[in-house]
């Protein structure tokens, strides 16, 4: 074989390996959920108050949401405030609620223009009334948008969600034989949405923290040491790349 012919064969074999590897990749995740952890540590490292970390974490949303959209993600679920976060000092809780209000005031129009549909996951009770009204307005205002669904888990707990679903099923008089996994899913806050494919947790904590405990049953987890305010487009791309190399078996065997 001449040198050129042998080179051609080699190139053809390399490109067929690359395309086989590409074929073996999972499609990009349709639904990404994020535990945005590490705001406090980000602030501490800069000698700033914890709220400055939460503010930086809020400002980070714009670039991450845009990047999700660019990757073809259709649903993003953010863990903004858990049913357990009420145990934090009043000053931090109030500051976080204020930040959420400001976020809606400042970003709603831009999110709407970008076709984002906002939904709330969690219990509205206990959320300050002014914020409740803003959340309800944001949901109503964006309800017909279809580019990206943004679920904001606020006063959210996975166990509370399951309890709320069970209560509603009982209140509506469902019979025991009506209660299947599919029925349960319909009664959760995420009703009608597919389960998350990928759950990202920043700041290196290996915990589920009561987040999407039903819906995350078969999700792929990605944990990074990066603190939430520093989690940028490149970090998101890394998480998606990791996810795409995984093999999802849903309890079955390798295909
Ligand atoms: C965890 O970091 C973060 C939170 C409890 C709040 C996350 C909320 C936001 C980023 C606000 C914006 C959200 C929306 C949807 C507008 P931590 O305080 O536990 O950090 P630490 O573990 O370093 O102390």
JSON list of N, CA, C and O in Angstrom, two decimals, residues 4 41 75 85 110 123-124 127 134 139 156 166-167 176 188 231 242 250:
[
{"chain": "A", "resi": 4, "resn": "UNK", "atom": "N", "xyz": [0.04, 7.28, 0.85]},
{"chain": "A", "resi": 4, "resn": "UNK", "atom": "CA", "xyz": [-1.23, 8.03, 0.79]},
{"chain": "A", "resi": 4, "resn": "UNK", "atom": "C", "xyz": [-2.40, 7.09, 1.05]},
{"chain": "A", "resi": 4, "resn": "UNK", "atom": "O", "xyz": [-3.32, 7.40, 1.80]},
{"chain": "A", "resi": 41, "resn": "UNK", "atom": "N", "xyz": [-20.59, 29.80, 51.02]},
{"chain": "A", "resi": 41, "resn": "UNK", "atom": "CA", "xyz": [-19.13, 29.63, 51.00]},
{"chain": "A", "resi": 41, "resn": "UNK", "atom": "C", "xyz": [-18.46, 30.58, 50.01]},
{"chain": "A", "resi": 41, "resn": "UNK", "atom": "O", "xyz": [-17.38, 31.09, 50.23]},
{"chain": "A", "resi": 75, "resn": "UNK", "atom": "N", "xyz": [-36.60, 21.79, 29.86]},
{"chain": "A", "resi": 75, "resn": "UNK", "atom": "CA", "xyz": [-37.12, 22.06, 31.21]},
{"chain": "A", "resi": 75, "resn": "UNK", "atom": "C", "xyz": [-35.95, 22.23, 32.18]},
{"chain": "A", "resi": 75, "resn": "UNK", "atom": "O", "xyz": [-35.03, 21.40, 32.19]},
{"chain": "A", "resi": 85, "resn": "UNK", "atom": "N", "xyz": [-35.32, 25.30, 54.71]},
{"chain": "A", "resi": 85, "resn": "UNK", "atom": "CA", "xyz": [-34.56, 26.56, 54.75]},
{"chain": "A", "resi": 85, "resn": "UNK", "atom": "C", "xyz": [-35.16, 27.63, 55.67]},
{"chain": "A", "resi": 85, "resn": "UNK", "atom": "O", "xyz": [-34.49, 28.60, 56.01]},
{"chain": "A", "resi": 110, "resn": "UNK", "atom": "N", "xyz": [-37.86, 39.91, 30.34]},
{"chain": "A", "resi": 110, "resn": "UNK", "atom": "CA", "xyz": [-36.85, 39.27, 29.48]},
{"chain": "A", "resi": 110, "resn": "UNK", "atom": "C", "xyz": [-37.13, 37.78, 29.35]},
{"chain": "A", "resi": 110, "resn": "UNK", "atom": "O", "xyz": [-37.03, 37.20, 28.25]},
{"chain": "A", "resi": 123, "resn": "UNK", "atom": "N", "xyz": [-45.15, 24.70, 48.26]},
{"chain": "A", "resi": 123, "resn": "UNK", "atom": "CA", "xyz": [-46.34, 25.22, 48.94]},
{"chain": "A", "resi": 123, "resn": "UNK", "atom": "C", "xyz": [-46.29, 26.74, 48.93]},
{"chain": "A", "resi": 123, "resn": "UNK", "atom": "O", "xyz": [-45.28, 27.31, 49.33]},
{"chain": "A", "resi": 124, "resn": "UNK", "atom": "N", "xyz": [-47.38, 27.36, 48.52]},
{"chain": "A", "resi": 124, "resn": "UNK", "atom": "CA", "xyz": [-47.40, 28.84, 48.50]},
{"chain": "A", "resi": 124, "resn": "UNK", "atom": "C", "xyz": [-47.51, 29.39, 49.92]},
{"chain": "A", "resi": 124, "resn": "UNK", "atom": "O", "xyz": [-46.98, 30.47, 50.21]},
{"chain": "A", "resi": 127, "resn": "UNK", "atom": "N", "xyz": [-45.05, 31.70, 52.22]},
{"chain": "A", "resi": 127, "resn": "UNK", "atom": "CA", "xyz": [-44.27, 32.64, 51.40]},
{"chain": "A", "resi": 127, "resn": "UNK", "atom": "C", "xyz": [-44.91, 34.02, 51.61]},
{"chain": "A", "resi": 127, "resn": "UNK", "atom": "O", "xyz": [-46.13, 34.13, 51.61]},
{"chain": "A", "resi": 134, "resn": "UNK", "atom": "N", "xyz": [-46.53, 37.98, 43.21]},
{"chain": "A", "resi": 134, "resn": "UNK", "atom": "CA", "xyz": [-45.62, 38.11, 42.06]},
{"chain": "A", "resi": 134, "resn": "UNK", "atom": "C", "xyz": [-45.43, 36.76, 41.37]},
{"chain": "A", "resi": 134, "resn": "UNK", "atom": "O", "xyz": [-45.36, 36.68, 40.15]},
{"chain": "A", "resi": 139, "resn": "UNK", "atom": "N", "xyz": [-46.53, 33.29, 36.72]},
{"chain": "A", "resi": 139, "resn": "UNK", "atom": "CA", "xyz": [-47.04, 32.03, 36.16]},
{"chain": "A", "resi": 139, "resn": "UNK", "atom": "C", "xyz": [-48.11, 32.34, 35.10]},
{"chain": "A", "resi": 139, "resn": "UNK", "atom": "O", "xyz": [-48.07, 31.82, 33.98]},
{"chain": "A", "resi": 156, "resn": "UNK", "atom": "N", "xyz": [-40.22, 24.29, 48.87]},
{"chain": "A", "resi": 156, "resn": "UNK", "atom": "CA", "xyz": [-40.38, 22.96, 48.30]},
{"chain": "A", "resi": 156, "resn": "UNK", "atom": "C", "xyz": [-39.69, 21.91, 49.16]},
{"chain": "A", "resi": 156, "resn": "UNK", "atom": "O", "xyz": [-38.58, 22.10, 49.64]},
{"chain": "A", "resi": 166, "resn": "UNK", "atom": "N", "xyz": [-50.75, 12.69, 48.20]},
{"chain": "A", "resi": 166, "resn": "UNK", "atom": "CA", "xyz": [-51.58, 11.67, 48.85]},
{"chain": "A", "resi": 166, "resn": "UNK", "atom": "C", "xyz": [-52.86, 12.30, 49.42]},
{"chain": "A", "resi": 166, "resn": "UNK", "atom": "O", "xyz": [-53.96, 11.76, 49.26]},
{"chain": "A", "resi": 167, "resn": "UNK", "atom": "N", "xyz": [-52.69, 13.48, 50.04]},
{"chain": "A", "resi": 167, "resn": "UNK", "atom": "CA", "xyz": [-53.88, 14.16, 50.60]},
{"chain": "A", "resi": 167, "resn": "UNK", "atom": "C", "xyz": [-54.89, 14.48, 49.52]},
{"chain": "A", "resi": 167, "resn": "UNK", "atom": "O", "xyz": [-56.09, 14.30, 49.70]},
{"chain": "A", "resi": 176, "resn": "UNK", "atom": "N", "xyz": [-58.15, 2.67, 46.27]},
{"chain": "A", "resi": 176, "resn": "UNK", "atom": "CA", "xyz": [-56.77, 2.15, 46.34]},
{"chain": "A", "resi": 176, "resn": "UNK", "atom": "C", "xyz": [-56.28, 1.64, 44.99]},
{"chain": "A", "resi": 176, "resn": "UNK", "atom": "O", "xyz": [-55.14, 1.88, 44.61]},
{"chain": "A", "resi": 188, "resn": "UNK", "atom": "N", "xyz": [-48.31, 15.11, 41.64]},
{"chain": "A", "resi": 188, "resn": "UNK", "atom": "CA", "xyz": [-47.15, 15.86, 42.16]},
{"chain": "A", "resi": 188, "resn": "UNK", "atom": "C", "xyz": [-47.15, 17.28, 41.57]},
{"chain": "A", "resi": 188, "resn": "UNK", "atom": "O", "xyz": [-47.88, 17.56, 40.62]},
{"chain": "A", "resi": 231, "resn": "UNK", "atom": "N", "xyz": [-20.58, 28.63, 38.72]},
{"chain": "A", "resi": 231, "resn": "UNK", "atom": "CA", "xyz": [-20.98, 27.58, 37.76]},
{"chain": "A", "resi": 231, "resn": "UNK", "atom": "C", "xyz": [-21.44, 28.27, 36.47]},
{"chain": "A", "resi": 231, "resn": "UNK", "atom": "O", "xyz": [-22.53, 28.82, 36.39]},
{"chain": "A", "resi": 242, "resn": "UNK", "atom": "N", "xyz": [-20.71, 14.83, 30.59]},
{"chain": "A", "resi": 242, "resn": "UNK", "atom": "CA", "xyz": [-20.66, 13.66, 31.49]},
{"chain": "A", "resi": 242, "resn": "UNK", "atom": "C", "xyz": [-21.93, 12.85, 31.37]},
{"chain": "A", "resi": 242, "resn": "UNK", "atom": "O", "xyz": [-21.90, 11.63, 31.27]},
{"chain": "A", "resi": 250, "resn": "UNK", "atom": "N", "xyz": [-32.32, 2.23, 33.69]},
{"chain": "A", "resi": 250, "resn": "UNK", "atom": "CA", "xyz": [-33.63, 2.23, 34.35]},
{"chain": "A", "resi": 250, "resn": "UNK", "atom": "C", "xyz": [-33.90, 0.88, 35.03]},
{"chain": "A", "resi": 250, "resn": "UNK", "atom": "O", "xyz": [-35.01, 0.34, 34.97]}
]
